[in-house]
Coordinates of N, CA and C in Angstrom, one line a residue:
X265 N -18.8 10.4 36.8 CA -19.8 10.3 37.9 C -20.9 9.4 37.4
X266 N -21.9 9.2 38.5 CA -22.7 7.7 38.1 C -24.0 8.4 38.4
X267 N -25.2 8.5 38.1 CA -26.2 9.4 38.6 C -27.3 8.2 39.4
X268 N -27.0 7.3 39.1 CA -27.4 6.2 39.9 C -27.3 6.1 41.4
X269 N -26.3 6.5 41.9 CA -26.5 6.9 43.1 C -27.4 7.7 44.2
X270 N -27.6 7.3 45.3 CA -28.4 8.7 45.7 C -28.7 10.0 46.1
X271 N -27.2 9.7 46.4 CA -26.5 11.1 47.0 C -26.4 12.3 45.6
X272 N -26.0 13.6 46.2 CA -25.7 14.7 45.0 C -24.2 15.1 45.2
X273 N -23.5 14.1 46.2 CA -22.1 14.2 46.1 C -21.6 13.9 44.6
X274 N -20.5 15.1 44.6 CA -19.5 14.7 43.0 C -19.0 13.5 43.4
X275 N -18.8 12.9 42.3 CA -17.6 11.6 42.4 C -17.2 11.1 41.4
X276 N -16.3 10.3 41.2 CA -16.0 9.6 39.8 C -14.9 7.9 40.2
X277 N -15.4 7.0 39.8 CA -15.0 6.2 39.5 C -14.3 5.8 38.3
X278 N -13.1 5.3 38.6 CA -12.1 4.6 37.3 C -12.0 3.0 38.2
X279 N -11.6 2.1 37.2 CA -10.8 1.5 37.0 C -9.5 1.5 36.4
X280 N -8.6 1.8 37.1 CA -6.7 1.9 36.3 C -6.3 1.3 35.7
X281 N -6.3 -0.6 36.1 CA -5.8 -1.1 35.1 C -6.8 -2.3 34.8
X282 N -6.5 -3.2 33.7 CA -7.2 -3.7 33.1 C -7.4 -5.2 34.6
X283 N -6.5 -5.5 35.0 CA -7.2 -6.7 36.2 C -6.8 -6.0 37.4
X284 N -7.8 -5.2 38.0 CA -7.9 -4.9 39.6 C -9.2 -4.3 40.1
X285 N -9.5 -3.7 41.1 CA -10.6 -3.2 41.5 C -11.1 -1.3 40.9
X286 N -11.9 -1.3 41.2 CA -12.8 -0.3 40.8 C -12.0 0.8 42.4
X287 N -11.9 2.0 41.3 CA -11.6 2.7 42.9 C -12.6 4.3 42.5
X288 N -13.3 4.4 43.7 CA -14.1 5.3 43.9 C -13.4 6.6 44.9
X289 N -14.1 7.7 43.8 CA -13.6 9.2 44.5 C -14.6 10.2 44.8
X290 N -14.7 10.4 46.0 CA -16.0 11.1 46.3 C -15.7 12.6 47.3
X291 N -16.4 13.1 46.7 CA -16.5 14.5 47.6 C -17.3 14.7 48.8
X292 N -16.7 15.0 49.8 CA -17.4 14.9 51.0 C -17.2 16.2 52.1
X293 N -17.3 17.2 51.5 CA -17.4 18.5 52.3 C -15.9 18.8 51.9
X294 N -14.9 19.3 52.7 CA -13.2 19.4 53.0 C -12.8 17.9 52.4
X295 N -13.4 17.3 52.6 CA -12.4 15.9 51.9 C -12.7 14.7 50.9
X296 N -11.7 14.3 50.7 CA -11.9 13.3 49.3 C -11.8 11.9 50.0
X297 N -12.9 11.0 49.5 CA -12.8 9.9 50.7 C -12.2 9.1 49.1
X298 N -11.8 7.9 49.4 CA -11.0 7.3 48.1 C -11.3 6.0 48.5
X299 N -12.0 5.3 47.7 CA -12.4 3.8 47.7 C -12.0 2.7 47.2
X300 N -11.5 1.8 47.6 CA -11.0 1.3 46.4 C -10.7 -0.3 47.1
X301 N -12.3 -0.5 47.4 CA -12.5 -1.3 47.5 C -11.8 -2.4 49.2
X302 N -10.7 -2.3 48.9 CA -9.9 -3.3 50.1 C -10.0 -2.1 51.2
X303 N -10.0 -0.8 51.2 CA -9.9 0.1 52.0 C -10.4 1.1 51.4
X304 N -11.0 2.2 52.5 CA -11.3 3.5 52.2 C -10.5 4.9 52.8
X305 N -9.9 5.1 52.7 CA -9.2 6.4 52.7 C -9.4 8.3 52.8
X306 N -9.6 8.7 53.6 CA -10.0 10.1 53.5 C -9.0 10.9 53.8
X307 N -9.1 12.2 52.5 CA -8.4 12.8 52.6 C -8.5 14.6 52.7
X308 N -7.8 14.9 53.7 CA -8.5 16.4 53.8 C -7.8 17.2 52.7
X309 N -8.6 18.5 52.0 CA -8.3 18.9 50.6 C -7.5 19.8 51.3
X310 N -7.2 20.3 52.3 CA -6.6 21.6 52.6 C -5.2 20.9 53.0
X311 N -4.9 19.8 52.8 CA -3.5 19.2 52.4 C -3.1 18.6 51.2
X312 N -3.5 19.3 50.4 CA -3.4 19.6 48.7 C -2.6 20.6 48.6
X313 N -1.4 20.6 48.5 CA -0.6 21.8 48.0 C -0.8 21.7 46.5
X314 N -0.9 20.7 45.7 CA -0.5 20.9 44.0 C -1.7 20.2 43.4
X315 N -1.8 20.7 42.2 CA -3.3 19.9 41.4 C -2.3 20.3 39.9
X316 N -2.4 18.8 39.3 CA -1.5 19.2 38.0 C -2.5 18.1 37.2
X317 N -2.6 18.9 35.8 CA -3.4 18.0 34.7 C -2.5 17.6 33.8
X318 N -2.4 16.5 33.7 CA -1.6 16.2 32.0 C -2.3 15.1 31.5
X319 N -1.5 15.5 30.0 CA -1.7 14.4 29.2 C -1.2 13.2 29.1
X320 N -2.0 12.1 29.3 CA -1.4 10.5 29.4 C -1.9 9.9 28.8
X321 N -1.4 9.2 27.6 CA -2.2 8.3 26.5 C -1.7 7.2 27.0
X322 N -2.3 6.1 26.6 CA -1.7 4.8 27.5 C -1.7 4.0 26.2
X323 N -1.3 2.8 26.5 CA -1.0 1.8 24.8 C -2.0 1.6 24.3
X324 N -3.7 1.9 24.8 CA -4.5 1.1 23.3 C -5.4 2.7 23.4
X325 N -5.2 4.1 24.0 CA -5.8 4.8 23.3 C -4.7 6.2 23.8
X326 N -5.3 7.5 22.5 CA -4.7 8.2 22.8 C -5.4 9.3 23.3
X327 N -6.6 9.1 24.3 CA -7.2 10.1 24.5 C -7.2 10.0 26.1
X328 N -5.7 9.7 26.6 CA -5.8 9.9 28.1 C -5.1 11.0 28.9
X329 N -6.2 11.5 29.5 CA -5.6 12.7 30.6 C -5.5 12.0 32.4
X330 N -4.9 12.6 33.0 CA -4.7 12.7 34.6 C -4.7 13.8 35.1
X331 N -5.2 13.4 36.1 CA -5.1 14.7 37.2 C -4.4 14.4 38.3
X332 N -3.8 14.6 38.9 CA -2.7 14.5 40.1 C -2.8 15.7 40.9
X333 N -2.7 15.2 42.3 CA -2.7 16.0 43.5 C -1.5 15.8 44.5
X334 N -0.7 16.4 45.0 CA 0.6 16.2 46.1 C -0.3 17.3 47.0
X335 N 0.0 15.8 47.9 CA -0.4 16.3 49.3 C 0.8 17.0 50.1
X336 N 0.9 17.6 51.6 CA 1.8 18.0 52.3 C 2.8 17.1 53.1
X337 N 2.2 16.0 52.7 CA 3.0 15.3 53.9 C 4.0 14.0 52.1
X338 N 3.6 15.1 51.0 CA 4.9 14.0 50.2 C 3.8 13.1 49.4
X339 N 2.8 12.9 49.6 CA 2.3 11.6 48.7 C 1.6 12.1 47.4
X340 N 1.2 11.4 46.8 CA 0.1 12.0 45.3 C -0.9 10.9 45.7
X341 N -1.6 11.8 44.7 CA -3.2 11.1 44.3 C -2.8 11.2 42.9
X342 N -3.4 10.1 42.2 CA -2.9 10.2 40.7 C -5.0 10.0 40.1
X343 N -5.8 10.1 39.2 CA -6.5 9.3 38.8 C -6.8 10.1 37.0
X344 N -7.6 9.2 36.4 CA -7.6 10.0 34.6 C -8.9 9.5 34.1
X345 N -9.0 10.0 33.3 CA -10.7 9.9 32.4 C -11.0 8.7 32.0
X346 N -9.9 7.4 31.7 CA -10.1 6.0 31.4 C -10.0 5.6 32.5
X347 N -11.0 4.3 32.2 CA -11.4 3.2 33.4 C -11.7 1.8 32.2
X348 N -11.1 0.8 32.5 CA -10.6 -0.6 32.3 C -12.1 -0.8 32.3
X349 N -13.2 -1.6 31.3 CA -13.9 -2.4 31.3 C -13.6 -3.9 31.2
X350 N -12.8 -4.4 30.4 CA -12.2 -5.4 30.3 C -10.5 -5.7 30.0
X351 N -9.8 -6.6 29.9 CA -8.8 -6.7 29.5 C -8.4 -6.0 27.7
X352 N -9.6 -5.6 27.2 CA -9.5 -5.0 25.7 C -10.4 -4.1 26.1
X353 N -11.5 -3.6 26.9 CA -12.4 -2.4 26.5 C -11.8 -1.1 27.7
X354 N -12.2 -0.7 26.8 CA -11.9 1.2 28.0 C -13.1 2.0 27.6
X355 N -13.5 2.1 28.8 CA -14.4 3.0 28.3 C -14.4 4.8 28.9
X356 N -14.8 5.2 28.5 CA -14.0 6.8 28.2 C -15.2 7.8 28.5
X357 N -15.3 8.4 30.0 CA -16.5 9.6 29.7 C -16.3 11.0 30.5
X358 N -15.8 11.7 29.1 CA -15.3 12.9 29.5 C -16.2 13.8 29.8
X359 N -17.1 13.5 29.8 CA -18.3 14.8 30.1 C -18.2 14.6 32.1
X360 N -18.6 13.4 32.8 CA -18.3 12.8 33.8 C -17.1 13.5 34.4
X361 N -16.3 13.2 33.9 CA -14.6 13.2 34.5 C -14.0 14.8 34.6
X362 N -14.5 15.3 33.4 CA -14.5 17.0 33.6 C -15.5 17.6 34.9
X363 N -16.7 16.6 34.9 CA -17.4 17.5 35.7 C -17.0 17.2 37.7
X364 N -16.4 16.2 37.8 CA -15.9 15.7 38.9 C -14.6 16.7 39.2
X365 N -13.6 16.7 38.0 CA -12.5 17.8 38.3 C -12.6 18.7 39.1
X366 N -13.3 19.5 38.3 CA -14.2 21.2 38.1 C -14.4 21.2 39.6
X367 N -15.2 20.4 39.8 CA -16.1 20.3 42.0 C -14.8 19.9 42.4
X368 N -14.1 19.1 42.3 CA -13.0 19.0 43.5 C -11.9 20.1 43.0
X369 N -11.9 20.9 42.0 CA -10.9 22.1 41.9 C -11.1 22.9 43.1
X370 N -12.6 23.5 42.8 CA -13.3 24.2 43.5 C -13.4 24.0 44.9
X371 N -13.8 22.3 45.1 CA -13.4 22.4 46.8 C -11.9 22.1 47.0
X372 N -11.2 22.1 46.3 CA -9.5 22.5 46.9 C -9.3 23.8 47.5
X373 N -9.9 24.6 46.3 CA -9.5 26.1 46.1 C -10.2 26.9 47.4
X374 N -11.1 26.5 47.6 CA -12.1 26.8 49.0 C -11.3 26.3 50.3
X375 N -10.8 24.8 50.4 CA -10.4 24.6 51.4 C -8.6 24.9 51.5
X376 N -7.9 25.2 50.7 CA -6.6 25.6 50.5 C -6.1 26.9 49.2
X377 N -6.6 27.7 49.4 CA -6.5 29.3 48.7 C -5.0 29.0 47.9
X378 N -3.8 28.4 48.6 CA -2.6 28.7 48.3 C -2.0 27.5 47.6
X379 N -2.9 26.4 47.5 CA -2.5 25.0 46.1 C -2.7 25.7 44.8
X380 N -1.2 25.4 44.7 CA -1.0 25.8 43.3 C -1.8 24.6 42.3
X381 N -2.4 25.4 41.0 CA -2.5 24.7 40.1 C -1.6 24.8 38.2
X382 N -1.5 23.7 38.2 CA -0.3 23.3 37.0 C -0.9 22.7 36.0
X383 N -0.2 23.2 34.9 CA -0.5 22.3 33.3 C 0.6 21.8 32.8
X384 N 1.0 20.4 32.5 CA 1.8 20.3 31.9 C 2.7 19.1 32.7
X385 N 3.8 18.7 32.3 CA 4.8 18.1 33.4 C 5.6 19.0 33.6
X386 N 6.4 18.5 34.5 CA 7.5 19.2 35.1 C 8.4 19.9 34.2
X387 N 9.1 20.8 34.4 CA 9.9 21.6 33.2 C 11.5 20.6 32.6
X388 N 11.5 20.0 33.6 CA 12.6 19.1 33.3 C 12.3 17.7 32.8
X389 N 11.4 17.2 33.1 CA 10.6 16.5 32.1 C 10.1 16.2 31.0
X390 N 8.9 17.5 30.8 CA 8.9 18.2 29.8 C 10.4 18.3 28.5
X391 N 11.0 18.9 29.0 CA 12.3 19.5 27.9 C 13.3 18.2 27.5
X392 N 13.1 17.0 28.7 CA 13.8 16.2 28.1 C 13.4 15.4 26.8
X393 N 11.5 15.1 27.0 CA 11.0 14.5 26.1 C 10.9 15.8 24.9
X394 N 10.8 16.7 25.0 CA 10.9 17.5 23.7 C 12.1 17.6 22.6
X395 N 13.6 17.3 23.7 CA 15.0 17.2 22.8 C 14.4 15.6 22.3
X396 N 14.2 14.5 23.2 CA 14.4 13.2 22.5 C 13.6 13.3 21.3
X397 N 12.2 13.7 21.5 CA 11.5 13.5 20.5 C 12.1 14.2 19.0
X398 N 12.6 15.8 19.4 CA 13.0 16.2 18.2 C 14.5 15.7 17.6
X399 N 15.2 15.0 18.6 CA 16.5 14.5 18.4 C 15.8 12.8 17.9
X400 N 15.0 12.4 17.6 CA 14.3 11.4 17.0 C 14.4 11.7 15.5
X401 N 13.3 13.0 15.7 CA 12.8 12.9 14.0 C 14.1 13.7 13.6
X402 N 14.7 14.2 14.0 CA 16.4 14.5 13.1 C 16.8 13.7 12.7
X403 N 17.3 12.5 13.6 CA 17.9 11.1 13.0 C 17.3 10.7 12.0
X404 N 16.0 10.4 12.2 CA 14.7 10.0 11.3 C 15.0 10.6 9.9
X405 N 14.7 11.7 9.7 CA 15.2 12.8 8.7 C 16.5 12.4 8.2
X406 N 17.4 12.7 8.4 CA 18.9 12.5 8.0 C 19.1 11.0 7.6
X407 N 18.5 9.6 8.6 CA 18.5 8.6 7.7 C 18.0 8.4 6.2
X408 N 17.2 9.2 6.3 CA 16.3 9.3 5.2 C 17.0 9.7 3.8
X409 N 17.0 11.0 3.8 CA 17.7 11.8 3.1 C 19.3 11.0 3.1
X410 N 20.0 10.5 3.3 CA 20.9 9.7 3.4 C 20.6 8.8 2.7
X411 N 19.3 7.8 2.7 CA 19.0 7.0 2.0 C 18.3 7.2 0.4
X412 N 17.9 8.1 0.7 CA 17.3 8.8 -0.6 C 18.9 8.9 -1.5
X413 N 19.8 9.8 -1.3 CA 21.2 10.1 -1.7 C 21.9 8.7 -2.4
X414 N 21.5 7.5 -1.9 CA 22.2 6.3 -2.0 C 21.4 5.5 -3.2
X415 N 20.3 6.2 -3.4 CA 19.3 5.4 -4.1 C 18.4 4.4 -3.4
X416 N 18.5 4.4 -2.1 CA 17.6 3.0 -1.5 C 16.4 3.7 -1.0
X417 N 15.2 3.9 -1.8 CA 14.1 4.6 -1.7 C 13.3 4.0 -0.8
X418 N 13.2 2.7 -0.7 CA 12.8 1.6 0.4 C 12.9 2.2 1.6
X419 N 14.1 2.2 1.9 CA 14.6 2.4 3.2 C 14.1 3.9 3.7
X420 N 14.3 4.7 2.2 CA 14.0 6.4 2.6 C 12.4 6.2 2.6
X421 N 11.8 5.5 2.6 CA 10.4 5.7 2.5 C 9.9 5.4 3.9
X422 N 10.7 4.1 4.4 CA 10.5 3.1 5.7 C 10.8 4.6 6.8
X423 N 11.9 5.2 6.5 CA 12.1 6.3 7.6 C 11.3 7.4 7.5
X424 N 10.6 7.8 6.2 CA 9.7 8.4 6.2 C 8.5 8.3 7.3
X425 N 8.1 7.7 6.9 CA 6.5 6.7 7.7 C 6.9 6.4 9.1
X426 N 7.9 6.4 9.3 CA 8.8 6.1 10.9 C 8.7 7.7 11.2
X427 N 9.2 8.4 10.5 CA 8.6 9.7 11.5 C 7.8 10.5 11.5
X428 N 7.1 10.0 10.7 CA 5.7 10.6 10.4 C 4.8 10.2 11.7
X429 N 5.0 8.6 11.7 CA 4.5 8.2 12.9 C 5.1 8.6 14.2
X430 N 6.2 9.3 14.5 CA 6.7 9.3 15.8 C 5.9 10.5 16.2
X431 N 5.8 11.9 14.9 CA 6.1 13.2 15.2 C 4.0 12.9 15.6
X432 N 3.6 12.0 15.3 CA 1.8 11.9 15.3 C 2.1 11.4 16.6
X433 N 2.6 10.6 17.6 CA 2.6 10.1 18.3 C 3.2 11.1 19.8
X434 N 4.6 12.1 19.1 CA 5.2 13.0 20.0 C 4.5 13.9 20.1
X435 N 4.2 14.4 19.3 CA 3.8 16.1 19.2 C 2.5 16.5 20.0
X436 N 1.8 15.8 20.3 CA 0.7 16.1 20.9 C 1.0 15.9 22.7
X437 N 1.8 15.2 22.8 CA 2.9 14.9 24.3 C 3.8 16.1 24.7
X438 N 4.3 17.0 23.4 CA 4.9 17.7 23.6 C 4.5 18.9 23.8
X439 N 3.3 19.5 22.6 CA 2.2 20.6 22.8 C 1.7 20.6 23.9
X440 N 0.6 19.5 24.4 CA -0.3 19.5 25.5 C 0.3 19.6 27.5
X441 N 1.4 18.8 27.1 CA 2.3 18.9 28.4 C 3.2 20.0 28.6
X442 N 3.0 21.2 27.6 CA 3.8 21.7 28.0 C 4.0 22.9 29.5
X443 N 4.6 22.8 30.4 CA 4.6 23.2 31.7 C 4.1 24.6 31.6
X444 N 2.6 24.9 32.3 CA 2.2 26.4 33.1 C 1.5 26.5 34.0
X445 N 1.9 27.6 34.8 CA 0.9 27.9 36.0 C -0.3 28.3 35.8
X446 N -1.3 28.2 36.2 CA -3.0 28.2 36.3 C -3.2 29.2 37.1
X447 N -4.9 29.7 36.7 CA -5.3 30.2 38.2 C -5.7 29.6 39.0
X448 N -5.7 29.8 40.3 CA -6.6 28.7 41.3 C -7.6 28.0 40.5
X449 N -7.7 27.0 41.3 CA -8.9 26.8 40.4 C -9.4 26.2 39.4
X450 N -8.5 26.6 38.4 CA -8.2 26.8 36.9 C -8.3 24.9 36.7
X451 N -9.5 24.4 35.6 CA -9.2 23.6 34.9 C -9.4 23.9 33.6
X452 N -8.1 23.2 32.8 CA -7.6 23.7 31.4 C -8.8 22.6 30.6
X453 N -9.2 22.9 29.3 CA -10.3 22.1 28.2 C -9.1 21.3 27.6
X454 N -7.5 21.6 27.7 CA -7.3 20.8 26.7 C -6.7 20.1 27.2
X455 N -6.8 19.6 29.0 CA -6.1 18.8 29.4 C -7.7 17.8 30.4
X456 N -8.7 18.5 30.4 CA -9.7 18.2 31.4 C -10.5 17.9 30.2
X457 N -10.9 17.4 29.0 CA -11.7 17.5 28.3 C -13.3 17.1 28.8
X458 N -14.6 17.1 28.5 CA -15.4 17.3 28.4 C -16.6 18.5 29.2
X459 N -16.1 19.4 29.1 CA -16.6 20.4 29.5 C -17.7 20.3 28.8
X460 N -19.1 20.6 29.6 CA -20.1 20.9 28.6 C -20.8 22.5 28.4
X461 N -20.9 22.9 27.0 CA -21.5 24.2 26.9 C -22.5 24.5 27.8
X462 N -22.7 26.6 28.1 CA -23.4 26.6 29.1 C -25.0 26.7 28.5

């Protein structure tokens, strides 16, 4: 959120990717008007069946969350805590992005009692990336130890550091996403981060 504004509507702006427009989200009584520049978009919240938070790290950081909304009629709203300053900068403000959530939970939850809220990905999702990852560092492992047995310490070292780095890389994809139902309402700290003390 920008406090520069003059309104006391919640809102939050991202930029998604590194060359495109600024897209603006703003609360407006029942609905979320969505900006984004070439067009403006309004959407009524009481056609929010689903609000799901996950974890999304993107290639140059690992501290990205999303929130996602499916509407009734099939579509999503996707948006996350990073916004593109330049083709190398991101700039990151979870205090903002938490506090934007939080108000449009709350006006979902007011305007549709019966949108479910979710943590995690999908359970089939979920479970697939949990076998690959751990069916990774098995291989990982057993080349290793394989290589160790043969004497090629090199190699057992190289596979070492290879899964060291995967299990740093999976495990927090695997813990954080892992699929549950919420209360209405409900935004999670470890998927909504910047919550501030009361």
């Amino acid at each position: 959120m920008d406090n520069r504004d003059d309104t006391t509507l919640p809102f939050w702006r991202q930029r998604p990717k590194p060359i495109g427009f600024e897209i603006a989200y703003r609360l407006k009584s029942d609905m979320l008007e969505i900006d984004s520049t070439r067009k403006v978009d309004q959407v009524r919240l009481s056609a929010v069946e689903q609000v799901r938070f996950i974890y999304a790290p993107s290639n140059v950081s690992s501290k990205g969350f999303r929130t996602q909304l499916r509407l009734s009629d099939g579509r999503t709203i996707s948006f996350g805590n990073l916004s593109w300053r330049s083709l190398t900068d991101i700039d990151r403000d979870d205090i903002s992005y938490h506090a934007f959530v939080a108000a449009l939970s709350a006006a979902i939850t007011r305007a549709n009692p019966k949108a479910r809220f979710r943590a995690g990905k999908p359970y089939l999702l979920w479970l697939a990336l949990a076998l690959a990852g751990g069916g990774a560092m098995l291989m990982l492992s057993f080349f290793s130890l394989r290589a160790l047995q043969q004497g090629a310490t090199a190699a057992a070292g190289l596979g070492l550091v290879l899964a060291a780095a995967s299990f740093w890389q999976v495990w927090p994809m695997i813990r954080l996403n892992r699929p549950r139902d919420l209360e209405s309402g409900e935004v999670p700290d470890d998927l909504v981060p910047g919550r501030q003390a009361a």
